[in-house]
Short mmCIF file of C-alpha atoms in Angstrom, two decimals:
data_model
loop_
_atom_site.label_atom_id
_atom_site.label_comp_id
_atom_site.label_asym_id
_atom_site.label_seq_id
_atom_site.Cartn_x
_atom_site.Cartn_y
_atom_site.Cartn_z
CA MET A 1 0.00 0.00 0.00
CA ALA A 2 1.26 3.50 -0.86
CA ASP A 3 2.68 5.68 1.93
CA ARG A 4 -0.04 8.25 2.61
CA ARG A 5 2.61 10.93 3.40
CA ASN A 6 4.56 10.70 0.13
CA VAL A 7 3.69 13.05 -2.74
CA LEU A 8 5.17 13.16 -6.25
CA LEU A 9 5.23 16.74 -7.65
CA ILE A 10 5.77 16.99 -11.43
CA GLU A 11 6.35 20.68 -12.17
CA SER A 12 8.91 22.45 -14.37
CA GLU A 13 8.28 26.01 -13.18
CA LEU A 14 10.60 26.81 -10.25
CA ARG A 15 8.39 29.32 -8.41
CA SER A 16 5.29 27.14 -8.55
CA ARG A 17 7.32 24.05 -7.64
CA ASP A 18 8.81 25.65 -4.51
CA TYR A 19 5.47 27.08 -3.45
CA VAL A 20 3.62 23.77 -3.66
CA ARG A 21 6.49 21.85 -2.03
CA GLY A 22 6.60 24.31 0.85
CA ALA A 23 2.86 24.13 1.40
CA LEU A 24 2.92 20.33 1.40
CA SER A 25 5.93 20.17 3.70
CA ARG A 26 4.13 22.31 6.26
CA LEU A 27 1.28 19.77 6.13
CA GLY A 28 3.73 17.00 6.98
CA TYR A 29 4.14 15.46 3.51
CA GLU A 30 7.38 14.14 2.01
CA VAL A 31 7.64 15.67 -1.46
CA VAL A 32 9.61 14.13 -4.35
CA VAL A 33 10.08 16.55 -7.27
CA ALA A 34 10.26 15.78 -10.99
CA GLU A 35 10.83 18.63 -13.48
CA SER A 36 9.47 16.89 -16.57
CA GLY A 37 6.82 14.43 -17.59
CA VAL A 38 9.29 11.71 -18.51
CA GLU A 39 11.11 12.09 -15.20
CA GLY A 40 7.83 12.06 -13.27
CA ILE A 41 6.57 8.88 -14.93
CA GLY A 42 9.94 7.27 -14.32
CA ARG A 43 9.85 8.17 -10.60
CA PHE A 44 6.25 7.14 -10.05
CA THR A 45 5.73 3.92 -8.11
CA PRO A 46 2.19 3.10 -6.92
CA ARG A 47 3.33 1.49 -3.67
CA ILE A 48 5.31 4.65 -2.73
CA PHE A 49 3.10 7.56 -3.79
CA HIS A 50 -0.55 7.89 -2.88
CA LEU A 51 -0.80 11.40 -4.38
CA VAL A 52 0.61 12.99 -7.55
CA ILE A 53 0.47 16.69 -8.48
CA VAL A 54 1.21 17.38 -12.15
CA ASP A 55 1.32 20.54 -14.21
CA LEU A 56 -0.65 20.34 -17.44
CA ASN A 57 1.92 22.52 -19.24
CA LEU A 58 5.18 20.56 -19.12
CA PRO A 59 8.13 21.23 -21.47
CA ASP A 60 8.50 17.68 -22.80
CA MET A 61 4.97 16.22 -22.94
CA ASP A 62 1.29 16.96 -22.40
CA GLY A 63 0.28 16.86 -18.74
CA LEU A 64 -2.91 15.02 -19.73
CA GLU A 65 -0.79 12.21 -21.15
CA VAL A 66 1.13 12.04 -17.87
CA LEU A 67 -2.22 11.77 -16.08
CA ARG A 68 -3.32 8.93 -18.38
CA LYS A 69 -0.12 6.96 -17.82
CA ILE A 70 -0.27 7.36 -14.04
CA LYS A 71 -3.91 6.29 -13.95
CA ARG A 72 -3.07 3.33 -16.17
CA LEU A 73 -0.36 2.30 -13.72
CA SER A 74 -2.53 2.87 -10.65
CA SER A 75 -6.19 3.79 -10.96
CA GLU A 76 -6.49 4.36 -7.19
CA THR A 77 -3.75 7.02 -7.03
CA ALA A 78 -5.16 10.50 -6.51
CA VAL A 79 -3.93 13.10 -9.05
CA ILE A 80 -4.21 16.88 -8.77
CA VAL A 81 -3.50 18.92 -11.92
CA LEU A 82 -2.06 22.43 -12.06
CA SER A 83 -3.35 24.66 -14.85
CA SER A 84 -3.38 28.31 -15.79
CA ASN A 85 -6.53 30.28 -16.41
CA SER A 86 -6.07 29.71 -20.13
CA ASP A 87 -5.98 25.91 -19.61
CA VAL A 88 -9.34 25.55 -17.82
CA GLY A 89 -10.64 23.42 -20.70
CA ASP A 90 -7.74 21.01 -20.19
CA ALA A 91 -8.46 20.94 -16.47
CA VAL A 92 -12.02 19.81 -17.20
CA LYS A 93 -10.60 17.09 -19.49
CA ALA A 94 -8.31 16.04 -16.67
CA LEU A 95 -11.26 15.61 -14.33
CA ARG A 96 -12.96 13.40 -16.93
CA LEU A 97 -9.78 11.32 -17.11
CA GLY A 98 -9.91 10.69 -13.37
CA ALA A 99 -8.12 13.65 -11.77
CA ALA A 100 -9.21 14.25 -8.20
CA ASP A 101 -8.99 18.08 -8.38
CA TYR A 102 -7.31 20.96 -10.17
CA LEU A 103 -5.56 24.13 -8.96
CA LEU A 104 -5.26 27.33 -10.97
CA LYS A 105 -1.89 29.04 -11.35
CA PRO A 106 -0.44 31.27 -10.20
CA LEU A 107 -0.79 29.83 -6.73
CA GLU A 108 -0.97 32.58 -4.15
CA ASP A 109 -2.97 31.10 -1.25
CA THR A 110 -1.83 27.96 0.56
CA ALA A 111 -5.38 27.51 1.86
CA VAL A 112 -6.36 26.44 -1.66
CA ILE A 113 -3.77 23.65 -1.51
CA ASP A 114 -4.77 22.75 2.04
CA HIS A 115 -8.42 22.49 0.99
CA ALA A 116 -7.65 20.25 -2.00
CA ILE A 117 -5.43 17.94 0.06
CA CYS A 118 -8.00 17.77 2.86
CA ARG A 119 -10.80 16.93 0.45
CA ILE A 120 -8.77 14.14 -1.14
CA ALA A 121 -7.81 12.79 2.28
CA ASN A 122 -11.46 12.79 3.36
CA ALA A 123 -12.48 11.09 0.12
CA GLU A 124 -9.78 8.45 0.60
CA THR A 125 -10.90 7.90 4.19
CA LEU A 126 -14.48 7.51 3.02
CA GLU A 127 -13.39 5.14 0.26
CA THR A 128 -11.40 3.11 2.75
CA GLN A 129 -14.38 2.95 5.09
CA ASN A 130 -16.67 1.98 2.21
CA ARG A 131 -14.23 -0.70 1.07
CA GLU A 132 -13.93 -2.08 4.59
CA TYR A 133 -17.72 -1.96 4.90
CA ARG A 134 -18.14 -3.82 1.60
CA GLU A 135 -15.58 -6.42 2.65
CA GLU A 136 -17.30 -6.85 6.01
CA LEU A 137 -20.68 -7.04 4.30
CA GLU A 138 -19.39 -9.65 1.85
CA ARG A 139 -17.92 -11.64 4.75
CA ARG A 140 -21.20 -11.51 6.64
CA ASN A 141 -23.12 -12.44 3.49
CA ARG A 142 -20.87 -15.47 3.02
CA GLU A 143 -21.43 -16.46 6.63
CA LEU A 144 -25.17 -15.90 6.21
CA ARG A 145 -25.26 -18.04 3.05
CA ASP A 146 -23.35 -20.78 4.84
CA HIS A 147 -25.69 -20.50 7.82
CA VAL A 148 -28.80 -20.56 5.62
CA GLU A 149 -27.46 -23.57 3.72
CA LEU A 150 -26.78 -25.39 7.00
CA LEU A 151 -30.20 -24.37 8.31
CA GLN A 152 -31.86 -25.67 5.14
CA GLN A 153 -30.00 -28.95 5.51
CA ASP A 154 -31.14 -29.19 9.15
CA HIS A 155 -34.72 -28.37 8.17
CA GLN A 156 -34.63 -30.91 5.37
CA ALA A 157 -33.33 -33.55 7.77
CA GLY A 158 -36.02 -32.55 10.28
CA ARG A 159 -38.69 -32.79 7.61
CA LEU A 160 -37.56 -36.26 6.60
CA LEU A 161 -37.58 -37.30 10.27
CA GLN A 162 -41.06 -35.86 10.81
CA GLN A 163 -42.34 -37.65 7.72
CA HIS A 164 -40.80 -40.85 9.05
CA LEU A 165 -42.80 -40.43 12.27
CA LEU A 166 -46.09 -40.11 10.39
CA PRO A 167 -48.19 -43.21 9.71
CA ARG A 168 -48.65 -44.79 6.30
CA THR A 169 -51.35 -43.32 4.09
CA PRO A 170 -53.74 -44.67 3.00
CA TYR A 171 -54.04 -47.57 5.41
CA ARG A 172 -56.85 -50.15 5.65
CA TYR A 173 -57.96 -51.73 8.91
CA PRO A 174 -60.11 -54.81 9.57
CA GLY A 175 -63.76 -54.15 8.94
CA GLY A 176 -63.09 -52.10 5.82
CA ILE A 177 -62.05 -48.87 7.59
CA GLU A 178 -59.57 -46.80 5.59
CA ALA A 179 -57.44 -44.04 7.14
CA ALA A 180 -55.74 -41.40 4.99
CA TYR A 181 -54.37 -37.90 5.42
CA ARG A 182 -52.76 -35.03 3.59
CA LEU A 183 -50.26 -32.89 5.54
CA VAL A 184 -48.75 -29.86 3.80
CA PRO A 185 -46.46 -27.66 5.93
CA SER A 186 -46.28 -23.92 5.30
CA LEU A 187 -42.53 -24.13 5.98
CA TYR A 188 -40.09 -27.03 5.98
CA LEU A 189 -41.52 -28.46 9.17
CA SER A 190 -45.11 -28.69 10.35
CA GLY A 191 -46.85 -27.91 13.60
CA ASP A 192 -49.60 -30.33 12.53
CA PHE A 193 -49.39 -34.05 13.17
CA VAL A 194 -51.58 -37.12 12.83
CA ASP A 195 -51.32 -40.71 13.96
CA TYR A 196 -53.53 -43.78 14.15
CA GLY A 197 -53.35 -47.45 15.10
CA LEU A 198 -55.32 -50.65 15.76
CA PHE A 199 -55.69 -51.89 19.34
CA GLY A 200 -57.05 -55.18 20.57
CA GLY A 201 -57.96 -56.16 17.01
CA ARG A 202 -61.12 -54.07 17.40
CA PHE A 203 -60.44 -50.43 18.27
CA VAL A 204 -58.98 -47.95 15.77
CA ALA A 205 -57.59 -45.01 17.74
CA PHE A 206 -56.37 -41.79 16.13
CA TYR A 207 -55.64 -38.13 16.69
CA LEU A 208 -54.96 -34.89 14.86
CA THR A 209 -53.07 -32.14 16.68
CA ASP A 210 -52.25 -28.59 15.65
CA VAL A 211 -49.45 -26.94 17.67
CA SER A 212 -49.38 -23.15 17.81
CA GLY A 213 -46.78 -21.37 15.70
CA HIS A 214 -44.69 -22.62 12.81
CA GLY A 215 -41.34 -24.16 12.07
CA VAL A 216 -38.87 -26.08 14.18
CA SER A 217 -40.21 -25.40 17.67
CA SER A 218 -43.76 -26.42 16.76
CA ALA A 219 -42.50 -29.51 14.93
CA LEU A 220 -40.51 -30.52 18.00
CA VAL A 221 -43.66 -30.29 20.11
CA THR A 222 -45.45 -32.66 17.70
CA ALA A 223 -42.58 -35.11 18.21
CA LEU A 224 -42.93 -34.64 21.97
CA ILE A 225 -46.67 -35.41 21.75
CA LYS A 226 -46.10 -38.57 19.72
CA ASN A 227 -43.33 -39.73 22.07
CA SER A 228 -45.52 -39.09 25.13
CA ILE A 229 -48.41 -41.06 23.66
CA MET A 230 -46.15 -43.94 22.63
CA HIS A 231 -44.64 -43.99 26.12
CA GLU A 232 -48.15 -44.08 27.63
CA LEU A 233 -49.12 -46.94 25.34
CA ARG A 234 -46.04 -48.92 26.40
CA GLU A 235 -46.74 -48.35 30.08
CA ARG A 236 -50.48 -49.00 30.00
CA SER A 237 -53.03 -51.06 28.09
CA LEU A 238 -55.06 -48.34 26.41
CA PHE A 239 -57.97 -48.72 23.98
CA VAL A 240 -58.53 -52.42 24.58
CA GLN A 241 -61.67 -52.34 26.76
CA GLN A 242 -64.90 -50.72 25.61
CA GLU A 243 -65.92 -49.57 29.09
CA ARG A 244 -62.59 -47.70 29.50
CA LEU A 245 -62.48 -45.91 26.15
CA GLY A 246 -63.72 -42.63 27.60
CA THR A 247 -61.24 -42.75 30.46
CA ASP A 248 -58.39 -43.58 28.08
CA LEU A 249 -59.22 -40.61 25.84
CA LEU A 250 -59.33 -38.20 28.77
CA ASP A 251 -56.09 -39.64 30.16
CA ILE A 252 -54.36 -38.94 26.83
CA LEU A 253 -55.54 -35.31 26.80
CA SER A 254 -54.59 -34.79 30.46
CA MET A 255 -51.17 -36.31 29.94
CA ILE A 256 -50.37 -34.10 26.92
CA ASN A 257 -51.72 -31.05 28.73
CA ARG A 258 -49.33 -31.69 31.65
CA GLU A 259 -46.42 -32.24 29.25
CA LEU A 260 -47.01 -28.92 27.46
CA LEU A 261 -47.39 -26.99 30.71
CA SER A 262 -44.24 -28.52 32.19
CA THR A 263 -42.04 -27.76 29.18
CA ARG A 264 -42.65 -23.99 29.55
CA LEU A 265 -42.21 -23.59 25.80
CA GLU A 266 -45.23 -21.27 25.65
CA LYS A 267 -46.77 -23.65 23.15
CA HIS A 268 -50.36 -24.80 23.13
CA ALA A 269 -52.17 -27.21 20.87
CA SER A 270 -55.61 -28.11 19.64
CA MET A 271 -56.44 -31.79 19.35
CA PHE A 272 -59.12 -34.18 18.19
CA VAL A 273 -58.70 -37.70 19.54
CA GLY A 274 -61.05 -40.58 18.88
CA VAL A 275 -61.60 -44.31 18.82
CA VAL A 276 -63.75 -46.28 16.39
CA ASP A 277 -65.19 -49.44 17.87
CA THR A 278 -65.48 -51.70 14.84
CA LYS A 279 -67.64 -54.21 16.74
CA THR A 280 -70.36 -51.81 17.92
CA ASP A 281 -69.92 -49.28 15.06
CA GLN A 282 -69.46 -46.40 17.47
CA LEU A 283 -67.15 -43.38 17.48
CA HIS A 284 -65.90 -42.27 20.90
CA TYR A 285 -64.13 -38.92 20.78
CA ALA A 286 -63.01 -35.80 22.63
CA VAL A 287 -62.00 -32.35 21.42
CA ALA A 288 -59.52 -29.86 22.83
CA GLY A 289 -59.84 -26.48 21.17
CA GLN A 290 -60.42 -28.07 17.76
CA VAL A 291 -61.35 -25.60 14.99
CA PRO A 292 -63.00 -26.50 12.70
CA MET A 293 -64.87 -29.35 14.33
CA PRO A 294 -64.65 -32.76 12.65
CA ALA A 295 -67.41 -33.49 10.14
CA LEU A 296 -69.26 -36.78 9.84
CA LEU A 297 -70.47 -37.55 6.33
CA THR A 298 -73.29 -40.11 5.86
CA ASP A 299 -75.97 -40.75 3.24
CA GLU A 300 -77.94 -37.96 4.87
CA GLY A 301 -75.16 -35.40 4.27
CA ALA A 302 -72.27 -33.81 6.16
CA GLU A 303 -72.65 -32.43 9.69
CA TRP A 304 -70.24 -31.06 12.27
CA LEU A 305 -69.81 -33.28 15.30
CA PRO A 306 -70.80 -31.63 18.60
CA GLY A 307 -68.31 -31.12 21.39
CA LYS A 308 -66.01 -28.61 23.01
CA GLY A 309 -63.01 -28.41 25.31
CA ARG A 310 -60.11 -26.10 26.07
CA PRO A 311 -56.84 -26.27 24.10
CA LEU A 312 -53.92 -28.18 25.57
CA GLY A 313 -51.07 -26.39 27.32
CA LEU A 314 -52.98 -23.33 28.57
CA PHE A 315 -55.02 -24.43 31.59
CA GLU A 316 -54.56 -26.93 34.38
CA GLN A 317 -58.05 -28.29 33.69
CA GLY A 318 -59.44 -28.50 30.18
CA ASP A 319 -63.09 -29.43 30.89
CA TRP A 320 -62.89 -32.09 28.21
CA SER A 321 -65.70 -34.56 27.75
CA VAL A 322 -66.05 -37.76 25.78
CA LEU A 323 -68.92 -38.05 23.33
CA CYS A 324 -70.17 -41.00 21.35
CA ALA A 325 -71.67 -41.15 17.86
CA LYS A 326 -73.40 -44.13 16.25
CA LEU A 327 -71.92 -44.92 12.85
CA PRO A 328 -74.05 -46.20 9.97
CA ALA A 329 -72.91 -48.89 7.53
CA LYS A 330 -71.43 -46.21 5.25
CA TRP A 331 -69.71 -43.18 6.75
CA CYS A 332 -66.72 -40.85 6.49
CA LEU A 333 -65.10 -38.75 9.19
CA VAL A 334 -63.17 -35.66 8.04
CA THR A 335 -60.95 -33.72 10.46
CA CYS A 336 -58.99 -30.61 9.40
CA SER A 337 -56.45 -28.34 11.03
CA ASP A 338 -57.38 -24.65 11.13
CA GLY A 339 -54.96 -23.97 8.28
CA VAL A 340 -57.62 -25.33 5.91
CA LEU A 341 -59.85 -22.38 6.78
CA GLU A 342 -57.12 -20.02 5.51
CA LEU A 343 -57.74 -21.41 2.02
CA LEU A 344 -61.31 -20.08 2.08
CA ARG A 345 -62.79 -16.58 2.15
CA GLY A 346 -65.19 -14.74 4.41
CA ASP A 347 -65.65 -14.74 8.17
CA LEU A 348 -65.25 -17.87 10.26
CA LEU A 349 -68.88 -18.99 9.90
CA LYS A 350 -68.81 -18.58 6.11
CA ARG A 351 -65.52 -20.45 5.85
CA GLU A 352 -66.82 -23.31 7.95
CA GLU A 353 -69.95 -23.50 5.81
CA GLN A 354 -67.84 -23.55 2.61
CA LEU A 355 -65.69 -26.31 4.09
CA LEU A 356 -68.71 -28.39 5.07
CA GLN A 357 -70.13 -28.04 1.55
CA ALA A 358 -66.79 -29.07 0.05
CA ILE A 359 -66.70 -32.15 2.29
CA HIS A 360 -70.22 -33.05 1.16
CA ARG A 361 -69.39 -32.63 -2.54
CA SER A 362 -66.20 -34.67 -2.21
CA CYS A 363 -68.14 -37.60 -0.74
CA GLY A 364 -65.30 -37.93 1.74
CA ASP A 365 -62.69 -38.66 -0.92
CA LEU A 366 -59.39 -37.13 0.28
CA ASP A 367 -57.97 -36.38 -3.18
CA ALA A 368 -61.22 -34.80 -4.36
CA LEU A 369 -61.44 -32.64 -1.24
CA CYS A 370 -57.81 -31.50 -1.55
CA ALA A 371 -58.35 -30.65 -5.21
CA GLU A 372 -61.43 -28.54 -4.46
CA LEU A 373 -59.64 -26.69 -1.66
CA HIS A 374 -56.47 -26.28 -3.79
CA VAL A 375 -54.38 -27.76 -1.00
CA ASP A 376 -51.65 -29.02 -3.33
CA THR A 377 -51.65 -26.11 -5.77
CA SER A 378 -51.60 -23.04 -3.51
CA ASP A 379 -48.41 -21.03 -4.06
CA ALA A 380 -47.83 -20.08 -0.43
CA LEU A 381 -49.72 -21.49 2.52
CA PRO A 382 -50.18 -19.06 5.44
CA ASP A 383 -50.46 -22.00 7.84
CA ASP A 384 -49.88 -25.74 7.95
CA VAL A 385 -52.73 -27.63 6.29
CA THR A 386 -53.76 -31.13 7.37
CA ILE A 387 -56.81 -33.19 6.44
CA LEU A 388 -57.40 -36.56 8.10
CA THR A 389 -60.13 -38.89 6.84
CA PHE A 390 -61.58 -42.16 8.09
CA ARG A 391 -64.16 -43.92 5.93
CA GLN A 392 -66.07 -47.14 5.75
CA GLY A 393 -68.37 -48.62 3.15
#
């Protein structure tokens, strides 16, 4: 890097040369003098001089040519040209060629030189700061790109893991019951989750949960819920006795509620949990803050199931209750996360009515319902979207 205190002065006129050298010396600069253009170009070395002052009227060559050669050797070197009043046109040309400033001869006020040097110094300081800022910004951008790439890899791995935790779809159980779902996250990972299984060769238990928020933290809570339920199933014999189905459902909700409160993650969840008794053709179920309510589709049409209960993870007691619905020979149960409502327009009541009509028109077919709601074709989903269906007949 050039020494910021070294100046090359290319000037043939003695009086002007001594005046400029004296002014620069008082400012603390080391001045090297050349009396001709050839000599000045020969003395110029970019790593030594950060500033060159050249007269436009030299005895051996045009000062503009000297400027061109210096700029060709080092475009970053600041050059000030000296010109007489009659050479103002050449001074303007010099500025177009990259000169930093020009001074008019005869020089009679050192303040003019001081001002030019100060302006160049300030410009160089600003350029240095801008360059350092750009370099720092580029470094941070590289780090950010690396971080985003790593984050995407982590999210992709998390998504694959979450998909691995989900059950197979569609899946057929004894008695002709088919379970299927469509889960489309708004981001890489979903705060929605579903699961189902057969117990005692007779009871098909299932749930759909929607954890508040989006992304990694919500997805981790869905994994926590599944792990807690699996642990409970290993420790106890759930969903194997008809007279205990209601108790088992409430125990599941209470257990998850305690888990969410104890984690202090400030996460809550809605949940619909149910059991189909294939022997008695009955649906036992409980809801915890579920919106929209599950819909039961029969030959008579589609209707929302009754029921209410507080969301999980907000209150010590949820006031949940277990309800029972008699199932006909041909039926379909459709449960959706609240993200489905975001695909519709109007207030909540109008959206729920549109959804119920879509369920009726689809006849409970998952693909047909997803197509009508544009679940798979929406460009950007504002929320996770999950549809879980159970059908028979």
